[in-house]
Amino acid sequence: MLALVIAGLVLLPIGQLVTGLLDPDWTRWGQLWATRLPTLLENTLLLVAGVGVGTFLLGTSYAWLVTAYDFPGRRVFEHALLLPLAVPSFVMGFVYLATFDFAGPVQRQWRAWFGSEVAFPNIQSTGGVVLVMTLVLYPYVYILARAAFQEQAASTFEAARVMGYSRLQTFLRLVLPLARPSLAAGTSLAMMEALTDYGTVSIFSYPTLTEQVVIEWEGRWDGDFAVEFASMLLLFALGMVVLERALRGRAKYYQAGGSRGRHPSRKHLRGGQRWLATLLCLALLSVAFILPTAQLTSWAISEMQAPSVGDWDTAVYTEYMTNSVRLAGYAAGIVVVLALLVAHGARATSIGGQRPLVRGIVRLVTLGYALPGAVIALGVLLLVTPIDHQVTDFLETHLGRQERSLIFTGTMTGLLYAYIVRFMAVGYSSIDASLEKIKPSMEEAARTLGARPWRVLWRIHTPLVSTGLAAGSILIFVDVMKELPATLLLRPFGMDTLALWSYFLARESFWEAAALPALSILVVGLLPVFVLMRLGGRGLS
Amino acid sequence: MTAVIQFRNVSKAYGSDARAVQSVSFSVERGTIFALLGASGCGKTTTLRLIAGLEHPDQGEIRLDGQIVAGKDQHTPPEARQIGMVFQDYALFPHLSVAANIGFAVPKLSNRERRERVETVLELVGLPDLHKRFPHQLSGGQQQRIALARALAPQPSVVLLDEPFSNLDAARRRSTREEVRSILKKAEMTAIFVTHDQEEALSIADEVGVMRGGEMLQIGSPQAIYLRPVQRDVAAFVGEANFVPGQAHGKQVECSLGSLPLAVEAEGTVDVLVRPEMIDLQPDPNGPGLIEQVQFLGYDQLVKVRLNPNLLLNVRTRTWLEWTPGMRVNTRIRGGVIAYPRNGSTQPA
């Protein structure tokens, strides 16, 4: 029951948005269709599709390269290729923009060499946004693909080789299809990230549906219409979830025993080939991590020596840092506890029955991850604003208090609520995955030994899923550190975070000033990457 | 009343499947080791889980120590039943040490009492020095005995064991099951265990219940189950069986093995149960039997003897007797035999 209550609370703000579909303002939709909407749709679809294709190709091919071949530096690259995961996409976005923009160093050099007649490809284009997001998001595919390839039984691979298939043929005809559930999961994650992205597209002035939600709301042209608009994105999100299921096909491909012990032997590359492989890895890592980080570092150093925006103030930095860490810490803690209760309450057991309905409802809590933060923020606002007003009115009339202290929108509560809705999926998936691995006999044994269900949860299940709990909370922590749109719409007055600070500066092209907070987020973001390196992708799907 | 467990017409079905347990009734006396024997899917594990409270019966009534724990509108959860259970995979908690695993079973004791209890049960299962180890540091046999110690720690009224020896290798199995029996006897514990291995059931249990298709076919001592099975099916499942057609007249039965004494009286057209080890062979160039095949098994050998075109007998003999295919033999039956009416499942009279 508790699981259902929590799931209900998480779904409530999303449900609020559905009301936006009931009575559409057709005049506004007509205007929008005549003006921006076709572009928004086209841009969004191109972005999501482009990122899908890009991350699939990069992630899968590099995962195969490090799994099937041996070359100098492979052990290092195998892990290092995950590093771009730590870079918030809007940060990658502004670094690329600053570097390749008309006024940037690359184009200046270009003009110096070729004159201003020879056009340089415009970075502020569909291609540019897709490139930047692909570089940040390919690790989602890479890590799941690598885990899937490694889990495949050597015997399967060897059987195909013995039948006369080449390494490449085996890869295309056997390894890829077998890894389909993981590849689908990774690619859909990347596509959802692209759909829900706000920071990158707004910095690139690349209008998408997600960005339009914020504009509709921030512009305050029409609050109701913003909700209607957001509810349309709800349909997109549902579409993504359905697509993911369809791509996944049969959820699991079982491997006959012995898959753990032995992996297919790696082919040792020789001569030029081996250095080519090394070079390929180094190239990707450079453009996706090393160069952007180096650029950020150099900006941050020059900013601290000679501030470009106002005076350097440690107190301000500390304040933003504290805000970010507090929000992220609270959100991670709350989400993980709620996710544990939900996943635990909904799991199928012999004692409690199969509960397919509860499980179905509870699965919906993962929907939040497919929704842009701005959409969730609107749902939360729609839900809590009336409550806030009721409470303040009550206080005014009955207690004669004059100050309008808003319990949700005036404090972190509303924002935390949005984070919970948005990132519940992250916590739920990592915990549910660990829970499913616990044999039912564990609970049965504990129960026959006299333990009540709560004691079983506390003494048996919680310790056994501690890895999942840790992985989930770190991932959520970093996701919140990077979060922009929900924070933008719901933060209490005067409360800024590192991400917002960096974003505001970057939007005004103060690259140097934006670099320090960006770098701080990036460093914190390395934490989960190290965790993932150790888990090898098991906590992500 | 000393019955620790009583089943009265208990039925349980899963989904739309055939009934897993069909109107089963039996009771187990205090201090008895009771084996539920049957092939996989016969309902024996479901029966065990019904006792533990891990399943609800659809019909019928289960009593533990005289108290109704499952019945109409009544379901005592597993944690309130005071039973111990040893799972097929042992279900030791991997994150807890041996002492903590056992201590988990007795949370209400003071620390000192708990330590003492842990010592006592570890002593009982013969592994007094392992309390600091973790489950993954134990061998299969040790894990099994720790699981047993954990089940015994709260001094339950009954211990349930689900296929307790199936995860052990063949060499270990025989010695472990003797140990388990002696531990249970030393603790004066009532125990019910589930097995598909008839040798296991016959050798450890004081009483055996044979199940098939969710029904309890026969309950009795190992000797009764083996020597006087009430049904052909029980006879065929418990041990190897030859069925020889014959005509029964009260205490005698006429068949191709001659006129044999019946252990239980019968009349009419019957199938006669002859266990392979009940048959003695004598070399006889004019004997009715022809040896077709000999399988040497080490401690004994299995000889297939053709008596007539429709009857091939399995015979087990000692290995010092040398038999070769093509030899002609005479047969002699030791002891009384059991006869089952042809085309019917009613019990022999």
mmCIF file of N, CA and C in Angstrom, chain B residues 308-345:
data_model
loop_
_atom_site.group_PDB
_atom_site.id
_atom_site.type_symbol
_atom_site.label_atom_id
_atom_site.label_comp_id
_atom_site.label_asym_id
_atom_site.label_seq_id
_atom_site.Cartn_x
_atom_site.Cartn_y
_atom_site.Cartn_z
ATOM 1 N N ASN B 308 9.661 -65.106 -20.850
ATOM 2 C CA ASN B 308 8.873 -65.442 -22.029
ATOM 3 C C ASN B 308 8.813 -64.194 -22.889
ATOM 4 N N PRO B 309 8.273 -64.261 -24.113
ATOM 5 C CA PRO B 309 8.334 -63.111 -25.028
ATOM 6 C C PRO B 309 7.793 -61.824 -24.422
ATOM 7 N N ASN B 310 6.875 -61.909 -23.452
ATOM 8 C CA ASN B 310 6.272 -60.706 -22.884
ATOM 9 C C ASN B 310 6.862 -60.311 -21.538
ATOM 10 N N LEU B 311 7.808 -61.043 -21.041
ATOM 11 C CA LEU B 311 8.259 -60.786 -19.683
ATOM 12 C C LEU B 311 9.778 -60.769 -19.584
ATOM 13 N N LEU B 312 10.297 -59.562 -19.319
ATOM 14 C CA LEU B 312 11.733 -59.401 -19.082
ATOM 15 C C LEU B 312 11.899 -58.988 -17.630
ATOM 16 N N LEU B 313 12.607 -59.796 -16.847
ATOM 17 C CA LEU B 313 12.763 -59.520 -15.420
ATOM 18 C C LEU B 313 14.071 -58.790 -15.155
ATOM 19 N N ASN B 314 13.992 -57.764 -14.275
ATOM 20 C CA ASN B 314 15.219 -57.159 -13.763
ATOM 21 C C ASN B 314 15.590 -57.871 -12.473
ATOM 22 N N VAL B 315 16.827 -58.337 -12.415
ATOM 23 C CA VAL B 315 17.270 -59.074 -11.228
ATOM 24 C C VAL B 315 18.552 -58.428 -10.718
ATOM 25 N N ARG B 316 18.624 -58.187 -9.397
ATOM 26 C CA ARG B 316 19.873 -57.689 -8.821
ATOM 27 C C ARG B 316 20.544 -58.809 -8.054
ATOM 28 N N THR B 317 21.791 -59.051 -8.378
ATOM 29 C CA THR B 317 22.508 -60.116 -7.674
ATOM 30 C C THR B 317 23.849 -59.595 -7.204
ATOM 31 N N ARG B 318 24.441 -60.343 -6.285
ATOM 32 C CA ARG B 318 25.773 -60.005 -5.786
ATOM 33 C C ARG B 318 26.788 -60.115 -6.911
ATOM 34 N N THR B 319 27.936 -59.490 -6.722
ATOM 35 C CA THR B 319 28.862 -59.436 -7.840
ATOM 36 C C THR B 319 29.808 -60.627 -7.892
ATOM 37 N N TRP B 320 29.797 -61.466 -6.851
ATOM 38 C CA TRP B 320 30.710 -62.614 -6.944
ATOM 39 C C TRP B 320 30.139 -63.718 -7.819
ATOM 40 N N LEU B 321 28.879 -63.576 -8.170
ATOM 41 C CA LEU B 321 28.300 -64.556 -9.089
ATOM 42 C C LEU B 321 28.494 -64.033 -10.497
ATOM 43 N N GLU B 322 29.066 -64.889 -11.363
ATOM 44 C CA GLU B 322 29.340 -64.423 -12.702
ATOM 45 C C GLU B 322 28.251 -64.846 -13.663
ATOM 46 N N TRP B 323 27.601 -63.874 -14.254
ATOM 47 C CA TRP B 323 26.535 -64.153 -15.213
ATOM 48 C C TRP B 323 26.961 -63.603 -16.576
ATOM 49 N N THR B 324 26.602 -64.342 -17.612
ATOM 50 C CA THR B 324 26.910 -63.830 -18.947
ATOM 51 C C THR B 324 25.688 -63.986 -19.833
ATOM 52 N N PRO B 325 25.517 -63.074 -20.762
ATOM 53 C CA PRO B 325 24.370 -63.160 -21.664
ATOM 54 C C PRO B 325 24.362 -64.496 -22.393
ATOM 55 N N GLY B 326 23.187 -65.061 -22.565
ATOM 56 C CA GLY B 326 23.051 -66.349 -23.246
ATOM 57 C C GLY B 326 22.908 -67.516 -22.285
ATOM 58 N N MET B 327 23.268 -67.306 -20.989
ATOM 59 C CA MET B 327 23.124 -68.388 -20.009
ATOM 60 C C MET B 327 21.654 -68.644 -19.736
ATOM 61 N N ARG B 328 21.339 -69.881 -19.466
ATOM 62 C CA ARG B 328 19.959 -70.201 -19.061
ATOM 63 C C ARG B 328 19.930 -70.340 -17.539
ATOM 64 N N VAL B 329 18.872 -69.862 -16.909
ATOM 65 C CA VAL B 329 18.805 -69.868 -15.452
ATOM 66 C C VAL B 329 17.421 -70.268 -14.961
ATOM 67 N N ASN B 330 17.444 -70.643 -13.703
ATOM 68 C CA ASN B 330 16.219 -70.903 -12.961
ATOM 69 C C ASN B 330 16.007 -69.751 -11.982
ATOM 70 N N THR B 331 14.764 -69.416 -11.675
ATOM 71 C CA THR B 331 14.524 -68.325 -10.722
ATOM 72 C C THR B 331 13.865 -68.863 -9.468
ATOM 73 N N ARG B 332 14.194 -68.217 -8.335
ATOM 74 C CA ARG B 332 13.512 -68.543 -7.101
ATOM 75 C C ARG B 332 13.221 -67.237 -6.366
ATOM 76 N N ILE B 333 12.013 -67.116 -5.821
ATOM 77 C CA ILE B 333 11.615 -65.874 -5.175
ATOM 78 C C ILE B 333 11.711 -66.038 -3.672
ATOM 79 N N ARG B 334 12.357 -65.030 -3.011
ATOM 80 C CA ARG B 334 12.442 -65.069 -1.561
ATOM 81 C C ARG B 334 11.374 -64.155 -0.966
ATOM 82 N N GLY B 335 10.646 -64.634 0.013
ATOM 83 C CA GLY B 335 9.674 -63.805 0.733
ATOM 84 C C GLY B 335 8.331 -63.717 0.032
ATOM 85 N N GLY B 336 7.374 -63.076 0.733
ATOM 86 C CA GLY B 336 6.028 -62.924 0.194
ATOM 87 C C GLY B 336 5.980 -61.790 -0.813
ATOM 88 N N VAL B 337 5.057 -61.912 -1.775
ATOM 89 C CA VAL B 337 4.925 -60.860 -2.776
ATOM 90 C C VAL B 337 3.584 -60.137 -2.600
ATOM 91 N N ILE B 338 3.445 -59.015 -3.331
ATOM 92 C CA ILE B 338 2.213 -58.227 -3.276
ATOM 93 C C ILE B 338 1.555 -58.284 -4.650
ATOM 94 N N ALA B 339 0.229 -58.363 -4.661
ATOM 95 C CA ALA B 339 -0.478 -58.424 -5.936
ATOM 96 C C ALA B 339 -1.430 -57.242 -6.054
ATOM 97 N N TYR B 340 -1.533 -56.700 -7.271
ATOM 98 C CA TYR B 340 -2.445 -55.587 -7.525
ATOM 99 C C TYR B 340 -3.449 -56.017 -8.570
ATOM 100 N N PRO B 341 -4.723 -55.759 -8.322
ATOM 101 C CA PRO B 341 -5.744 -56.120 -9.308
ATOM 102 C C PRO B 341 -5.415 -55.475 -10.648
ATOM 103 N N ARG B 342 -5.601 -56.210 -11.730
ATOM 104 C CA ARG B 342 -5.420 -55.671 -13.080
ATOM 105 C C ARG B 342 -6.458 -54.592 -13.365
ATOM 106 N N ASN B 343 -6.071 -53.576 -14.138
ATOM 107 C CA ASN B 343 -7.021 -52.553 -14.594
ATOM 108 C C ASN B 343 -7.816 -51.925 -13.455
ATOM 109 N N GLY B 344 -7.196 -51.705 -12.405
ATOM 110 C CA GLY B 344 -7.924 -51.043 -11.315
ATOM 111 C C GLY B 344 -6.917 -50.525 -10.341
ATOM 112 N N SER B 345 -7.300 -49.524 -9.577
ATOM 113 C CA SER B 345 -6.337 -48.966 -8.640
ATOM 114 C C SER B 345 -6.775 -49.213 -7.203
#
